[in-house]
Structure formats: C-alpha cells, structure tokens
Amino acid sequence: MISPLVLVVATVVLGAGTFAFRVAGPALRSRVTLSDRAEQLMATAAVVLLAALVATSALLEDGDFAGVARPAGVAVGGLLAWRKAPFVVVVLAAAATAAGLRLLGVP
Amino acid sequence: MWRTLTTRLGPGLLRDIALVCAADGLVGASFGAITVGSGLPLWLPMLMSVVVFAGAAQFMFVGLVASGGNPIAAVLAGLLVNARHLPFGFAVGDVFGRGLARRAVGAHLMIDETVAFALAQRDADRRRTAFWVCGIMLFVCWNVGAVAGAFGGTVISDTDAFGLDAAFPAVLLALVLPSLKDRATRLAVAVGVAVALATSPLLPAGVPVLLALAGVLVTLGAAPDPPRDGSRDPAAAPPARSEDAT
C-alpha cells in the first residue's frame, strides 16, 4: 500500500493545483476590462461548461454508455424543469426515476 | 441569520440550495465510505474533502490510487478534471466580492453547484448571496458527510441505488435551462455538448468538458452585437436568467 506521506503530499498537490485553477480565473479577469459583449460571452462559456457536464455525467461513465436508468432520470428531471416544475420536484423526480428503474432491474 | 437570508434570497431559493447541499452530503458520505472501504486510511477522505473540495476529482483520485495506480498519475487525472474551474472563475469571478480573504475563500468554494446557482440569479447582489450561501453550506455538508462516511462505513456507499447520480445532472440542468432561452447560448451549448460527447471516449476525463468551450467560438461569428444605447445596465447585460431557480 502507498505510504501515508505520499498520500498527504499527493492530496496537498491536488488541492493546491485545484486552488490555482480556481484563483486564476478571477485574477485574470481583474486584470482586463471586459466589454459587455465579452461579459456575455463569459456567461455563455459557463453555461456551455455546465451543459457539457450535464451531458457527459448523464450519459457516460468512464467514457462508456452509463446505462438507461441514469439518463432516464435526468431526462425526466429536465422535462419537469422545462415545464417549470419546482426545483425540488425536478431533483426528487430525477433521483426517484433512476432509483425506481434500478429497483426494477434496469441498468 | 436564517431570516435575513430568507428575505434576501427568498424561501424558495434557500430551500433549493439546502436540498442540493443535503444530497451532496450523502455523496460526501459515500466518498468517505468508499475511500476507507477500499483500504485507504481513515483520514484521507476528510483531508481531501477540506483541501481539494471537488467531488469528481476526489472520486477519480481515490479510484486510481485504490486500484494500485501511480499517485502522480492520480494527481494529474484529478487536476485535469478540475481544470474547468479556470474558465468558471473567469466567468463568475465577480461574485466573490472584494478583498484578498474573500477572493481566496470564494475561489475555494467555487464548484459546479455554486456556479450554477450564482448564474441562475439575475441581479448581482442576489448572485453574490446565492454563491456564498451555497458555497458555505456545501462545504459544511460535504465535509460532515465525508467524516460520517469514513466512520460510518458502507451504509450509504452506493448512492446510485438512491438515484443520486441522476439527481446531480438534473440539478445543473434545471439551473442552466433558463439561460437557454437565448438563441446564441442555445447554439453554443448544442455545439459544445456535441463536442464533449464525441470526444469523451477518446480523451481523459475533464478534457472533453473543456473542449465544449469550442461551442462559444461558434457564436462569435453567428450572433451580431446586441443593440447598445450607451447606458450600461448590469442587470440586462447577461443572457436571460431566471429570477429564481424554482
């Protein structure tokens, strides 16, 4: 097994690197003045990143298809959100759909 | 304190944030349980949850290390997964507030859910409050969950059985959906999602999501500048946002 020292160093390096990523964005941003158009593009970029996270985490697991239950749950949640259902309903319905399908033996 | 927040954010938004944080706490517990259950030391999930505070990268790191992977490779894989925080910070960097401490703590609390909740708010003040409330609650829930899971063991190691793996994409989807009313954003998202999905089988985790940013480039040529009247209205600048996540 890996020695505790290696694990601590690895964790701290991962944490420091992650923090560097997190700090770099706002630091870069404070150095440049963005036009309204650029501000808009930044907001779009964040939406695109989040949407890509939704798609990849809903459909894929380790680069492979994630099965049926999870995408079905996300789809039900998405449909409810689109129909302006309350957020709580969206989240619980997504979880319940996936859990229910798995209970029935759907992967 | 709770009452002040309720008046500033509205009971609906506060409840939504609390729900997401509670679900995150369960995932944190499963992280603690899985880490300890796979033979890694008891303190590792707690240390990681405080120092790294990024679920996907933590699971990735632990998964690789527990299966006998090289720790350097595990760190690199985790960093790749977390690289998306750079563009995130560039996009929502104005929500932290002023001062070195606020900027540092705010940066550490920046994660998918806090970014999504912040982006879903229309005015700057609400965005800032939503970000901080979600960030602090999430940090507490995630770490309490990790401790509970590390000590409590495998009771909730399989969060898939509760459908939590479907709940998290649904959370982000619900928060992002109002922004898709904007045609240019919709186009950027469609292209970005297609790129991410197409490249996912070929590239290490984290990279496809970054490549999705190519979708933004498409709108550069497609959408003309919105009409300007000279008066800068910060509330009108970003694309359509929902007033409330509910």
Coordinates of C-alpha atoms in Angstrom, one line a residue:
Chain A
M1 CA 0.0 0.0 0.0
I2 CA 1.1 3.6 -0.6
S3 CA 2.8 5.3 2.3
P4 CA 0.7 7.9 4.2
L5 CA 3.4 10.6 3.4
V6 CA 2.9 10.0 -0.3
L7 CA -0.9 10.3 0.1
V8 CA -0.6 13.5 2.1
V9 CA 1.7 15.1 -0.5
A10 CA -0.5 13.9 -3.4
T11 CA -3.6 15.3 -1.7
V12 CA -1.9 18.7 -1.0
V13 CA -0.6 18.9 -4.5
L14 CA -4.0 18.1 -6.0
G15 CA -5.6 20.7 -3.6
A16 CA -3.0 23.4 -4.4
G17 CA -3.4 22.8 -8.2
T18 CA -7.2 22.9 -7.9
F19 CA -6.9 26.1 -5.9
A20 CA -4.6 27.6 -8.5
F21 CA -7.2 26.9 -11.2
R22 CA -9.9 28.4 -9.0
V23 CA -7.9 31.6 -8.3
A24 CA -6.5 32.1 -11.8
G25 CA -9.9 32.9 -13.4
P26 CA -10.9 35.8 -11.1
A27 CA -7.2 37.0 -11.1
L28 CA -7.0 37.1 -14.8
R29 CA -10.4 38.7 -15.0
S30 CA -9.5 41.6 -12.7
R31 CA -6.6 42.5 -15.0
V32 CA -8.7 43.0 -18.0
T33 CA -11.7 45.2 -18.5
L34 CA -14.3 43.3 -20.4
S35 CA -16.8 44.8 -22.7
D36 CA -20.5 44.0 -22.3
R37 CA -20.1 41.6 -25.2
A38 CA -17.2 39.8 -23.6
E39 CA -19.1 39.6 -20.3
Q40 CA -21.9 38.0 -22.2
L41 CA -19.5 35.5 -23.8
M42 CA -18.1 34.6 -20.3
A43 CA -21.6 33.9 -19.0
T44 CA -22.3 31.8 -22.2
A45 CA -19.0 29.9 -21.6
A46 CA -20.0 29.0 -18.0
V47 CA -23.4 27.8 -19.3
V48 CA -21.7 25.7 -22.0
L49 CA -19.3 24.1 -19.4
L50 CA -22.2 23.3 -17.1
A51 CA -24.3 21.9 -20.0
A52 CA -21.3 19.7 -21.1
L53 CA -21.0 18.5 -17.5
V54 CA -24.7 17.6 -17.6
A55 CA -24.5 15.7 -20.9
T56 CA -21.3 13.8 -20.1
S57 CA -22.3 12.9 -16.5
A58 CA -25.8 12.0 -17.5
L59 CA -24.9 9.7 -20.5
L60 CA -21.4 8.4 -19.9
E61 CA -19.5 6.6 -17.2
D62 CA -15.7 6.2 -17.8
G63 CA -16.2 7.1 -21.5
D64 CA -18.8 4.4 -21.9
F65 CA -22.6 4.5 -22.0
A66 CA -23.9 4.9 -18.5
G67 CA -26.9 2.6 -18.9
V68 CA -30.6 3.5 -19.1
A69 CA -31.7 4.4 -15.5
R70 CA -29.5 7.5 -15.1
P71 CA -30.2 9.2 -18.5
A72 CA -33.9 8.4 -18.0
G73 CA -33.8 10.1 -14.6
V74 CA -32.1 13.2 -15.9
A75 CA -34.5 13.3 -18.8
V76 CA -37.5 13.2 -16.5
G77 CA -35.9 16.0 -14.4
G78 CA -35.1 18.0 -17.5
L79 CA -38.7 17.7 -18.8
L80 CA -40.1 18.8 -15.5
A81 CA -37.7 21.7 -15.3
W82 CA -38.7 22.7 -18.8
R83 CA -42.4 22.5 -17.7
K84 CA -41.4 24.9 -14.9
A85 CA -41.9 22.4 -12.1
P86 CA -40.5 23.4 -8.7
F87 CA -36.8 22.7 -8.4
V88 CA -37.4 20.2 -5.5
V89 CA -39.8 18.2 -7.7
V90 CA -37.2 18.2 -10.5
V91 CA -34.4 16.8 -8.3
L92 CA -36.5 14.3 -6.5
A93 CA -38.2 13.0 -9.6
A94 CA -34.8 12.6 -11.4
A95 CA -33.5 10.5 -8.4
A96 CA -36.7 8.6 -8.0
T97 CA -36.9 7.7 -11.7
A98 CA -33.3 6.3 -11.7
A99 CA -33.7 4.5 -8.4
G100 CA -37.1 3.1 -9.4
L101 CA -35.8 1.8 -12.7
R102 CA -32.8 0.2 -11.0
L103 CA -35.2 -1.4 -8.5
L104 CA -37.0 -3.0 -11.5
G105 CA -33.7 -4.3 -12.7
V106 CA -33.0 -1.7 -15.4
P107 CA -29.2 -1.0 -15.5
Chain B
M1 CA -29.4 34.8 10.3
W2 CA -31.7 32.4 8.6
R3 CA -34.4 35.1 8.5
T4 CA -32.0 37.6 6.9
L5 CA -31.1 35.1 4.3
T6 CA -34.7 34.2 3.7
T7 CA -35.6 37.8 3.0
R8 CA -32.5 38.3 0.7
L9 CA -32.9 35.1 -1.3
G10 CA -36.5 34.1 -0.8
P11 CA -37.5 30.9 1.0
G12 CA -37.7 29.0 -2.3
L13 CA -34.1 29.5 -3.4
L14 CA -32.8 28.8 0.1
R15 CA -34.8 25.5 0.2
D16 CA -33.4 24.6 -3.2
I17 CA -29.8 25.2 -2.1
A18 CA -30.4 23.3 1.1
L19 CA -31.7 20.3 -0.9
V20 CA -28.7 20.2 -3.1
C21 CA -26.4 20.5 -0.1
A22 CA -28.1 17.7 1.7
A23 CA -27.8 15.5 -1.4
D24 CA -24.1 16.5 -1.7
G25 CA -23.7 15.5 2.0
L26 CA -24.9 12.0 1.0
V27 CA -22.4 11.8 -1.8
G28 CA -19.7 13.0 0.6
A29 CA -20.6 10.2 2.9
S30 CA -20.3 7.7 0.1
F31 CA -16.9 9.2 -0.7
G32 CA -15.8 8.7 2.8
A33 CA -17.2 5.1 3.0
I34 CA -15.8 4.1 -0.4
T35 CA -12.3 5.5 0.4
V36 CA -12.0 3.8 3.7
G37 CA -13.7 0.7 2.4
S38 CA -11.1 0.3 -0.4
G39 CA -8.3 0.1 2.3
L40 CA -7.1 3.7 2.3
P41 CA -6.6 5.5 5.6
L42 CA -9.4 7.0 7.7
W43 CA -8.1 10.5 7.5
L44 CA -7.7 10.6 3.7
P45 CA -11.3 11.3 2.8
M46 CA -11.5 14.1 5.4
L47 CA -8.2 15.7 4.4
M48 CA -9.2 15.6 0.7
S49 CA -12.6 17.0 1.2
V50 CA -11.2 20.0 3.0
V51 CA -8.2 20.6 0.8
V52 CA -9.5 19.6 -2.6
F53 CA -13.3 20.1 -2.2
A54 CA -14.2 18.8 -5.7
G55 CA -16.2 15.6 -5.7
A56 CA -15.5 14.2 -9.2
A57 CA -11.7 14.7 -8.8
Q58 CA -11.7 13.2 -5.3
F59 CA -13.5 10.1 -6.6
M60 CA -11.2 9.9 -9.5
F61 CA -8.1 10.2 -7.3
V62 CA -9.2 7.6 -4.8
G63 CA -10.4 5.2 -7.5
L64 CA -7.0 5.3 -9.2
V65 CA -4.9 5.1 -6.0
A66 CA -7.1 2.3 -4.5
S67 CA -6.7 0.2 -7.7
G68 CA -2.9 0.4 -7.4
G69 CA -2.4 3.3 -9.8
N70 CA 0.5 5.6 -9.6
P71 CA -0.2 8.6 -7.2
I72 CA 1.3 11.1 -9.6
A73 CA -1.0 9.8 -12.4
A74 CA -3.9 10.1 -10.0
V75 CA -3.0 13.7 -9.1
L76 CA -2.7 14.6 -12.8
A77 CA -6.1 12.9 -13.6
G78 CA -7.7 14.9 -10.7
L79 CA -6.1 18.2 -11.9
L80 CA -7.4 17.5 -15.4
V81 CA -10.9 17.0 -14.0
N82 CA -10.6 20.3 -12.1
A83 CA -9.2 22.4 -14.9
R84 CA -12.8 23.6 -15.7
H85 CA -12.5 25.8 -12.6
L86 CA -10.3 28.2 -14.5
P87 CA -13.0 29.2 -17.1
F88 CA -15.6 29.0 -14.4
G89 CA -13.7 31.6 -12.3
F90 CA -13.2 33.8 -15.3
A91 CA -17.0 33.7 -15.9
V92 CA -18.2 34.3 -12.3
G93 CA -15.1 35.9 -10.8
D94 CA -17.1 39.0 -9.9
V95 CA -19.3 37.2 -7.3
F96 CA -16.7 36.7 -4.6
G97 CA -16.6 40.3 -3.5
R98 CA -13.5 42.4 -2.7
G99 CA -10.5 41.7 -0.5
L100 CA -7.9 39.1 -0.6
A101 CA -9.5 36.8 2.0
R102 CA -12.9 36.9 0.3
R103 CA -11.4 36.2 -3.1
A104 CA -9.3 33.3 -1.7
V105 CA -12.2 31.7 0.2
G106 CA -14.6 32.4 -2.5
A107 CA -12.3 30.7 -5.1
H108 CA -12.0 27.6 -2.9
L109 CA -15.9 27.4 -2.6
M110 CA -16.3 27.6 -6.4
I111 CA -17.7 24.3 -7.7
D112 CA -20.3 23.3 -10.3
E113 CA -23.3 23.7 -8.0
T114 CA -22.3 27.2 -6.6
V115 CA -21.5 28.4 -10.1
A116 CA -24.9 27.1 -11.4
F117 CA -26.8 28.7 -8.5
A118 CA -25.0 32.0 -9.0
L119 CA -25.5 32.1 -12.7
A120 CA -29.2 31.4 -12.3
Q121 CA -29.7 34.7 -10.4
R122 CA -30.4 37.9 -12.3
D123 CA -29.1 40.8 -10.2
A124 CA -25.5 41.0 -8.9
D125 CA -26.5 41.2 -5.2
R126 CA -28.6 38.0 -5.3
R127 CA -25.9 36.3 -7.3
R128 CA -23.3 37.0 -4.7
T129 CA -25.6 35.9 -1.8
A130 CA -26.6 32.7 -3.6
F131 CA -22.9 31.9 -4.3
W132 CA -21.8 32.4 -0.7
V133 CA -24.8 30.7 0.9
C134 CA -24.5 27.7 -1.4
G135 CA -20.7 27.6 -1.1
I136 CA -20.6 27.6 2.7
M137 CA -23.5 25.2 3.1
L138 CA -22.0 22.9 0.5
F139 CA -18.6 22.9 2.2
V140 CA -20.1 22.1 5.6
C141 CA -22.4 19.3 4.2
W142 CA -19.6 17.8 2.0
N143 CA -17.2 17.6 4.9
V144 CA -19.7 16.4 7.5
G145 CA -20.7 13.8 5.0
A146 CA -17.1 12.7 4.4
V147 CA -16.5 12.3 8.2
A148 CA -19.7 10.4 8.7
G149 CA -19.0 8.1 5.7
A150 CA -15.4 7.5 6.8
F151 CA -16.5 6.4 10.3
G152 CA -19.9 5.0 9.4
G153 CA -18.7 2.7 6.7
T154 CA -20.6 1.2 3.9
V155 CA -24.2 2.0 4.9
I156 CA -24.6 4.5 2.1
S157 CA -21.7 3.6 -0.2
D158 CA -23.9 3.0 -3.2
T159 CA -25.7 6.3 -3.9
D160 CA -26.7 5.0 -7.3
A161 CA -29.3 3.0 -5.6
F162 CA -31.0 6.3 -4.5
G163 CA -30.6 7.7 -8.0
L164 CA -28.3 10.5 -6.8
D165 CA -26.2 10.0 -9.9
A166 CA -29.2 11.2 -11.9
A167 CA -30.1 14.0 -9.4
F168 CA -26.9 15.9 -9.9
P169 CA -27.0 16.3 -13.7
A170 CA -30.7 17.2 -13.2
V171 CA -29.8 19.9 -10.7
L172 CA -27.3 21.6 -13.1
L173 CA -29.8 21.1 -16.0
A174 CA -32.6 22.8 -14.1
L175 CA -30.3 25.8 -13.2
V176 CA -28.9 26.1 -16.7
L177 CA -32.2 25.8 -18.6
P178 CA -33.4 29.4 -18.3
S179 CA -30.2 30.6 -20.0
L180 CA -31.1 28.5 -23.0
K181 CA -33.9 30.9 -23.9
D182 CA -31.1 32.9 -25.6
R183 CA -30.7 31.7 -29.1
A184 CA -26.9 32.3 -29.3
T185 CA -26.4 30.5 -26.0
R186 CA -28.5 27.6 -27.2
L187 CA -26.3 27.2 -30.3
A188 CA -23.1 27.4 -28.3
V189 CA -24.5 24.8 -25.9
A190 CA -25.5 22.4 -28.7
V191 CA -22.1 22.6 -30.3
G192 CA -20.3 22.3 -27.0
V193 CA -22.3 19.3 -25.8
A194 CA -21.8 17.6 -29.2
V195 CA -18.0 18.1 -29.0
A196 CA -17.8 16.9 -25.3
L197 CA -19.8 13.8 -26.0
A198 CA -17.9 12.9 -29.2
T199 CA -14.5 13.3 -27.6
S200 CA -15.4 11.6 -24.3
P201 CA -14.5 8.1 -25.4
L202 CA -11.1 9.2 -26.7
L203 CA -9.8 11.7 -24.1
P204 CA -9.1 11.6 -20.3
A205 CA -11.9 12.8 -18.1
G206 CA -12.1 16.6 -17.8
V207 CA -10.7 17.4 -21.2
P208 CA -14.0 16.9 -23.2
V209 CA -15.8 19.3 -21.0
L210 CA -13.1 21.9 -21.6
L211 CA -13.3 21.3 -25.4
A212 CA -17.0 22.1 -25.2
L213 CA -15.9 25.7 -24.9
A214 CA -15.4 25.5 -28.7
G215 CA -19.2 26.0 -28.8
V216 CA -18.7 29.6 -27.6
L217 CA -16.5 30.3 -30.6
V218 CA -19.4 29.4 -32.9
T219 CA -21.5 32.2 -31.5
L220 CA -18.7 34.7 -32.1
G221 CA -19.4 34.6 -35.8
A222 CA -23.1 33.8 -35.6
A223 CA -24.5 36.4 -33.3
P224 CA -24.3 40.1 -34.0
D225 CA -23.6 42.6 -31.3
P226 CA -26.7 43.4 -29.3
P227 CA -28.0 46.9 -29.7
R228 CA -26.4 49.5 -27.5
D229 CA -28.0 52.5 -26.0
G230 CA -24.9 53.7 -24.2
S231 CA -26.3 53.3 -20.8
R232 CA -24.7 50.3 -19.2
D233 CA -27.3 48.2 -17.3
P234 CA -25.6 45.4 -15.5
A235 CA -28.8 43.5 -15.0
A236 CA -29.5 43.5 -18.7
A237 CA -26.0 42.5 -19.8
P238 CA -26.0 38.7 -19.3
P239 CA -28.3 36.4 -21.3
A240 CA -31.8 35.7 -20.0
R241 CA -31.7 34.3 -16.5
S242 CA -34.4 33.1 -14.2
E243 CA -35.3 35.2 -11.3
D244 CA -35.4 32.2 -9.1
A245 CA -34.3 28.6 -9.5
T246 CA -37.7 27.4 -8.7

